[in-house]
Short mmCIF file of C-alpha atoms in Angstrom, two decimals:
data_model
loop_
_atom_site.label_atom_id
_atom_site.label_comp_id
_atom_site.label_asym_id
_atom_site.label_seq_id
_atom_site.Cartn_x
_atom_site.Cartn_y
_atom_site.Cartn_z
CA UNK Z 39 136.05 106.88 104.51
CA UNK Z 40 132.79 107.47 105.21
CA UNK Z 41 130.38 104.59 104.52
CA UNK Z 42 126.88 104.63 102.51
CA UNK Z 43 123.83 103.01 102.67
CA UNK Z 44 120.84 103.17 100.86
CA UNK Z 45 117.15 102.01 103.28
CA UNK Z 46 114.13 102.25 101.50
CA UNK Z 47 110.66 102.30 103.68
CA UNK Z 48 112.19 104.69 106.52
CA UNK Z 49 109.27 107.00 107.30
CA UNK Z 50 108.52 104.68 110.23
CA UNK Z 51 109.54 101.52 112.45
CA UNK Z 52 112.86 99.39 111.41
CA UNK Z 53 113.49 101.71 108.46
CA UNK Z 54 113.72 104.63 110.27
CA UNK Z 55 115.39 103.34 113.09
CA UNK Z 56 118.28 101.86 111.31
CA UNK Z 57 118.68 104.98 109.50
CA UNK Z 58 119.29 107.19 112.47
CA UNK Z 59 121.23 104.33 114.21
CA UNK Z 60 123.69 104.29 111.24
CA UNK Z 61 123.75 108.37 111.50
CA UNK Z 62 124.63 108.19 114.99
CA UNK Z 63 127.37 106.18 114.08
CA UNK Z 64 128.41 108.51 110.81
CA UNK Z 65 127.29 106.32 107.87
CA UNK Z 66 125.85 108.61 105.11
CA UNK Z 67 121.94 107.21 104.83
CA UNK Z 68 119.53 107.78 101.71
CA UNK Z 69 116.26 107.28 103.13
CA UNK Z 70 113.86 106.32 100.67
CA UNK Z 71 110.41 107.50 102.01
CA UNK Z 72 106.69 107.96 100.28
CA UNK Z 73 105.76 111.35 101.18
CA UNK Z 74 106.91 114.79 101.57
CA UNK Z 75 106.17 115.22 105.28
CA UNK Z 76 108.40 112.56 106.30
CA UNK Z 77 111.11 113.75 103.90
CA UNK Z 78 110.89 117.10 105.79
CA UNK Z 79 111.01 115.46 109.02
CA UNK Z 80 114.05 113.12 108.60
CA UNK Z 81 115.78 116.60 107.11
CA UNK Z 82 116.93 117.58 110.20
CA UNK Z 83 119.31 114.63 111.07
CA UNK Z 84 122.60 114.63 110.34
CA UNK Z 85 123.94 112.29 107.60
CA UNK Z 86 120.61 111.40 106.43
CA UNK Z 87 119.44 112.28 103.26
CA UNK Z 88 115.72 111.44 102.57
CA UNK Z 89 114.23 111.23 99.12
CA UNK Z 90 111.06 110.28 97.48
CA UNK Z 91 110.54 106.43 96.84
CA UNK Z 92 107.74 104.50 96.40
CA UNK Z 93 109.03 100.96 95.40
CA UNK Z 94 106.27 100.51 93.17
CA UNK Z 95 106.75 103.36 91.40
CA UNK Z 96 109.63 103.20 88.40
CA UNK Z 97 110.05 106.73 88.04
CA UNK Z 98 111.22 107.04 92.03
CA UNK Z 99 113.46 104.01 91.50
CA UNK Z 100 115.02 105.21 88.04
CA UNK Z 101 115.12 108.86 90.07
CA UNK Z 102 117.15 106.68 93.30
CA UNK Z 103 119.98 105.47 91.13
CA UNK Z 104 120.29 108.99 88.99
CA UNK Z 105 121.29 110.18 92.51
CA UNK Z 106 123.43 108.06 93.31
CA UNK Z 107 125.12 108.72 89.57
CA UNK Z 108 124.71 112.59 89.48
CA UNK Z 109 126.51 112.92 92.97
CA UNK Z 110 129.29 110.15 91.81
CA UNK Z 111 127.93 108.50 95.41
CA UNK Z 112 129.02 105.00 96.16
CA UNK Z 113 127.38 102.18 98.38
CA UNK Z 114 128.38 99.84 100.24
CA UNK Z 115 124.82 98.69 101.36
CA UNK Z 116 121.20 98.11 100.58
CA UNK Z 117 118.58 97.46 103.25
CA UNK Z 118 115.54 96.30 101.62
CA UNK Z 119 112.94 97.44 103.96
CA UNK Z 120 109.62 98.15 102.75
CA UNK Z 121 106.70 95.50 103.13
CA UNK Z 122 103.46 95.44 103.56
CA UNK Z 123 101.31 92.75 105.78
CA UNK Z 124 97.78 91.04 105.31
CA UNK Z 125 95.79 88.43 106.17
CA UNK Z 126 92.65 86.58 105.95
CA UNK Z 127 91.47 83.06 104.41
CA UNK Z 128 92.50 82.67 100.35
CA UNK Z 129 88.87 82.10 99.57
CA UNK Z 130 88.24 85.53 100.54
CA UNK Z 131 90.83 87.40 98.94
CA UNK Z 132 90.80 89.32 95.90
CA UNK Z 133 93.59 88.91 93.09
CA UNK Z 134 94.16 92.86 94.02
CA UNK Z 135 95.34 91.83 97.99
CA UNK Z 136 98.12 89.72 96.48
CA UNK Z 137 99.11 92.37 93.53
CA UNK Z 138 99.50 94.73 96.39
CA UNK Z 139 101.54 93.43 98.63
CA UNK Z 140 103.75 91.81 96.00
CA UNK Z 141 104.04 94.98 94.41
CA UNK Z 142 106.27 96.03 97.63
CA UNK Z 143 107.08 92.95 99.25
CA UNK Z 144 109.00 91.14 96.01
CA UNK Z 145 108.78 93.36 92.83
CA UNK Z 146 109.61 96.37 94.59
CA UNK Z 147 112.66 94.82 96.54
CA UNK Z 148 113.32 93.39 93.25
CA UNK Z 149 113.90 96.39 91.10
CA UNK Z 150 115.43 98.13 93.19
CA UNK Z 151 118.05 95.99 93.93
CA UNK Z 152 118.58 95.44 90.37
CA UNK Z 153 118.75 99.32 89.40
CA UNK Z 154 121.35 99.76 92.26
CA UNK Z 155 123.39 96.59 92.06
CA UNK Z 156 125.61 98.56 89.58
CA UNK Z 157 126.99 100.58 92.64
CA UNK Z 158 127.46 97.33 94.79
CA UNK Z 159 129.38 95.77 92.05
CA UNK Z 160 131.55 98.41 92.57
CA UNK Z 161 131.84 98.69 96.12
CA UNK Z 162 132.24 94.96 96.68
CA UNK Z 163 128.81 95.76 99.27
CA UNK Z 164 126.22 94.37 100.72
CA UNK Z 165 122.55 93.49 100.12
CA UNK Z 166 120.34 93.07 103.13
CA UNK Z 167 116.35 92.08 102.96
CA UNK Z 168 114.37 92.37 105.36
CA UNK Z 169 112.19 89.31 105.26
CA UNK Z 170 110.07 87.65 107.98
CA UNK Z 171 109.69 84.34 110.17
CA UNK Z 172 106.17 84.29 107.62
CA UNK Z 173 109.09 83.28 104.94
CA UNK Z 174 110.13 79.86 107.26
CA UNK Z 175 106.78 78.96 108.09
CA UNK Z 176 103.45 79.53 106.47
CA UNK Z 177 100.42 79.86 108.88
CA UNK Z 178 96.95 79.73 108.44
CA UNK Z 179 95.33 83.26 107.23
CA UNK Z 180 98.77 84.41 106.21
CA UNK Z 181 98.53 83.01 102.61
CA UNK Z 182 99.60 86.11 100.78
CA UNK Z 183 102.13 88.07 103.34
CA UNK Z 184 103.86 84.28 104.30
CA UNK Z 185 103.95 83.91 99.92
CA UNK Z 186 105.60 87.20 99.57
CA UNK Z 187 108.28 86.49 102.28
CA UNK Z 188 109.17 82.90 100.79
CA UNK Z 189 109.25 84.95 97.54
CA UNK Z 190 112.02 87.04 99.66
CA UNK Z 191 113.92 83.64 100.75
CA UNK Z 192 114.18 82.19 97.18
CA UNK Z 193 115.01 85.90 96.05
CA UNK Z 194 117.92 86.11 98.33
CA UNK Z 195 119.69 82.50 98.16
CA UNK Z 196 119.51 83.06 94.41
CA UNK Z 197 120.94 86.55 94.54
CA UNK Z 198 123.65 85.79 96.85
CA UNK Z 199 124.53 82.03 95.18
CA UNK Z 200 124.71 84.83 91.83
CA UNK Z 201 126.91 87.76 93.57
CA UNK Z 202 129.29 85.36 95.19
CA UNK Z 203 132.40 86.00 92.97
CA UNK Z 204 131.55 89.58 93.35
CA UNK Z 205 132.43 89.55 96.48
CA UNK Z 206 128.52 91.22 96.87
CA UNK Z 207 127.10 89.62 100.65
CA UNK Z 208 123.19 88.81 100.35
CA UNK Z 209 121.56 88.83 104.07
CA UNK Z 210 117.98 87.99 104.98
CA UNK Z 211 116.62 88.97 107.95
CA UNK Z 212 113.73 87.27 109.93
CA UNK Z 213 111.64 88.83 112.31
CA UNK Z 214 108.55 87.91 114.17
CA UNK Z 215 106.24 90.35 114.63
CA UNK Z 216 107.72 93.70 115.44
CA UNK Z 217 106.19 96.79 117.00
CA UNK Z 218 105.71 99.02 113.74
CA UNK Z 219 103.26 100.05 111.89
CA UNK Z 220 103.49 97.49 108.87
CA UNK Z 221 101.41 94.61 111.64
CA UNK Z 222 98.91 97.27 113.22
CA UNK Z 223 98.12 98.32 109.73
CA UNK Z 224 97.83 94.77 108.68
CA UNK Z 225 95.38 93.90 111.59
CA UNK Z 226 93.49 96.83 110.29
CA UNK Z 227 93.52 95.43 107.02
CA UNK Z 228 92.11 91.90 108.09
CA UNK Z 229 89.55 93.55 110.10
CA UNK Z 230 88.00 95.87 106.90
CA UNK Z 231 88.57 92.81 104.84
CA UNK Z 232 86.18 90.41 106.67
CA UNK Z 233 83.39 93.05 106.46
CA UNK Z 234 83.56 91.92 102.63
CA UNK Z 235 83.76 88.22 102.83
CA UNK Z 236 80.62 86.54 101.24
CA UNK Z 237 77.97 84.72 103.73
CA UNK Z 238 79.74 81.54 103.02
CA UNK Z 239 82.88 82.39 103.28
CA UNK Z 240 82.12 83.88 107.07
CA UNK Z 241 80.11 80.51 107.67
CA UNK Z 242 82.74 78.32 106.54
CA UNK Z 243 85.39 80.02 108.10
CA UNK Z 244 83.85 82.13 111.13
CA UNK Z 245 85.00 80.43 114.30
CA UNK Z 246 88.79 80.36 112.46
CA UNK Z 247 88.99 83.76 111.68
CA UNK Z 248 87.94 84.79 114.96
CA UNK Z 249 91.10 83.04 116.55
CA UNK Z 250 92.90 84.29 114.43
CA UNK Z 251 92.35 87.69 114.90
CA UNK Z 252 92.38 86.75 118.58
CA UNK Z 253 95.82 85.67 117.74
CA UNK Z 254 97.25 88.75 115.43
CA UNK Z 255 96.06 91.10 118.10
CA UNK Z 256 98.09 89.21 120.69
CA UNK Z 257 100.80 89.22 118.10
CA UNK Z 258 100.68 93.03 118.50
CA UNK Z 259 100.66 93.71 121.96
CA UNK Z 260 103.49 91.01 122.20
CA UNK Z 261 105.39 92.06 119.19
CA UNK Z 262 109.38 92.49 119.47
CA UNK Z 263 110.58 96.23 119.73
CA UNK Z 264 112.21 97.78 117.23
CA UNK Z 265 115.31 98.23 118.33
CA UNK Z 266 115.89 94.24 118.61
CA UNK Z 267 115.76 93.96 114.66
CA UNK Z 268 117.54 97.53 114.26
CA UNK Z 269 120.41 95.64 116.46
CA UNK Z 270 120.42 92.32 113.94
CA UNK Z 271 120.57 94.75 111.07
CA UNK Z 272 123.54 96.43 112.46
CA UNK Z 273 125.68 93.58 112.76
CA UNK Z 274 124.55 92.68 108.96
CA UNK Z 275 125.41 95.90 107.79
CA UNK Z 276 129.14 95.75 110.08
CA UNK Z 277 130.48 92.27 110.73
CA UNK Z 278 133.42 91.49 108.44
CA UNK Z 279 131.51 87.92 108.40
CA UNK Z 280 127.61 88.84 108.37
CA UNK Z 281 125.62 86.03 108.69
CA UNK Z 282 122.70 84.96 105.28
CA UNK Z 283 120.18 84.26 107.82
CA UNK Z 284 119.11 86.21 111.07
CA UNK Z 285 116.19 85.04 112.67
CA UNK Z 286 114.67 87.84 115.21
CA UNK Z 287 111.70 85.98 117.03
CA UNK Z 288 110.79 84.88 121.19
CA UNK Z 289 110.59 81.52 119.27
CA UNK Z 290 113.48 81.00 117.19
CA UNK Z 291 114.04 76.79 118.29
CA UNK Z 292 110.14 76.44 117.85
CA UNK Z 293 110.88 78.14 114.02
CA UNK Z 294 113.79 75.74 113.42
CA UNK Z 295 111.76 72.64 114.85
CA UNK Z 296 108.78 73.49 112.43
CA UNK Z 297 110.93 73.54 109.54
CA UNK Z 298 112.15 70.08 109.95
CA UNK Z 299 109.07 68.11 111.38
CA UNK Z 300 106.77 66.29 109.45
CA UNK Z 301 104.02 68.18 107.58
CA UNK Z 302 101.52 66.56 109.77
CA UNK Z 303 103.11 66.74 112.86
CA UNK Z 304 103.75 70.61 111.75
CA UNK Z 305 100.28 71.63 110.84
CA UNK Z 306 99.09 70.09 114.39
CA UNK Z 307 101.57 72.28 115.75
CA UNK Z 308 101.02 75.64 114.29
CA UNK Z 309 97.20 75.19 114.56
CA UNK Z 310 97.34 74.58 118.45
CA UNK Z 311 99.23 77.27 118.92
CA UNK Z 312 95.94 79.71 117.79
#
């Protein structure tokens, strides 16, 4: 029997990769994108089915599960996918930055999982988020992306500690930075965000911020590929025994090291590393 999944945030990077991986390989794929040129574009693969969703929109999520009813569709699985990034100092955010990108980042994954979990309960599926190595360790500048993607940690050991006698899996996955569009639009985002900092914001935080865009811009260039995430979320999506956890990242020991050290001897850590 053919199997389903549902992948929201597939016009680009690990969404749409894992959707035409999981073609390839003759799963039926919704793809849940924002706009109607990349629905016409991922119409031409085979077993993919694109549709309109905007996570922060309830009429496209209501619309995703009325699909899945009208066509009496099951699911076995539901990658979580869409995200935004930003960064900059707290001081000179605005309340909008962090409505924004937990609009996507939490509420969005959210709801949808709750509209669709329904159709899992049935299946006896799978729920996989994609979260971030921002989620395991909090560095400077990364205040509202990093809160978001703890927001996804919490979200997930709750949700799978709930779904357990369900027989419903919860996964989370953790990459570092990846080579999609989510971190260059991010870095874009930093940069046109500084240009609105106050004087004394810039003076109190000028030399800092300059690192660290130094440092996201490395980030970039050095970023994973794709494909090594699309890989992870393959064997979440297959194993008989997928794992809760998958961290994706060239420093996966220095991750587990800076969970467990002292604060102090953490934050000396993470800030000579910029």
């Amino acid at each position: 029997m053919q199997k389903r999944a549902m992948i929201s945030g597939c016009s680009s990077g690990i969404g749409e990769d894992i959707a035409l991986k999981l073609a390839k390989e003759n799963w039926h794929v919704i793809a849940g994108v924002r706009n109607q040129a990349d629905l016409e574009r991922l119409k031409q693969y085979h077993n993919i089915t694109p549709i309109l969703l905007d996570v922060t929109v309830q009429e496209h999520v209501t619309a995703c599960a009325e699909f899945f009813s009208s066509q009496q569709l099951s699911l076995d699985v539901l990658i979580n996918n869409a995200g935004l990034a930003s960064g900059g100092p707290i001081e000179g955010s605005s309340i909008n930055d962090w409505q924004n990108v937990f609009a996507v980042n939490v509420f969005g994954l959210v709801n949808l999982s709750k509209t669709l979990l329904p159709f899992l309960r049935q299946s006896k599926g799978r729920i996989i988020n994609v979260g971030s190595i921002s989620g395991l360790v909090a560095s400077p500048f990364m205040a509202i992306y990093a809160a978001s993607k703890f927001a996804v940690e919490a979200i997930s050991d709750s949700l799978r500690r709930e779904l357990k006698h369900l027989d419903v899996h919860v996964s989370v996955i953790e990459p570092g930075p990846v080579k999609t569009k989510i971190w260059t639009k991010g870095e874009e985002k930093s940069h046109q965000s500084k240009a609105t900092y106050n004087e004394s914001v810039v003076a109190a935080y000028g030399e800092k911020l300059d690192a660290f865009e130094k440092a996201i811009d490395a980030a970039v260039v050095n970023a994973l590929d794709v494909s090594q995430t699309t890989e992870v979320l393959y064997h979440a999506c297959h194993s008989p025994k997928p794992k809760t956890r998958y961290i994706v990242s060239k420093r996966t020991l220095m991750i587990k090291l800076l969970r467990i050290l002292p604060d102090k001897w953490a934050d000396s850590l993470i800030l000579s590393m910029r």
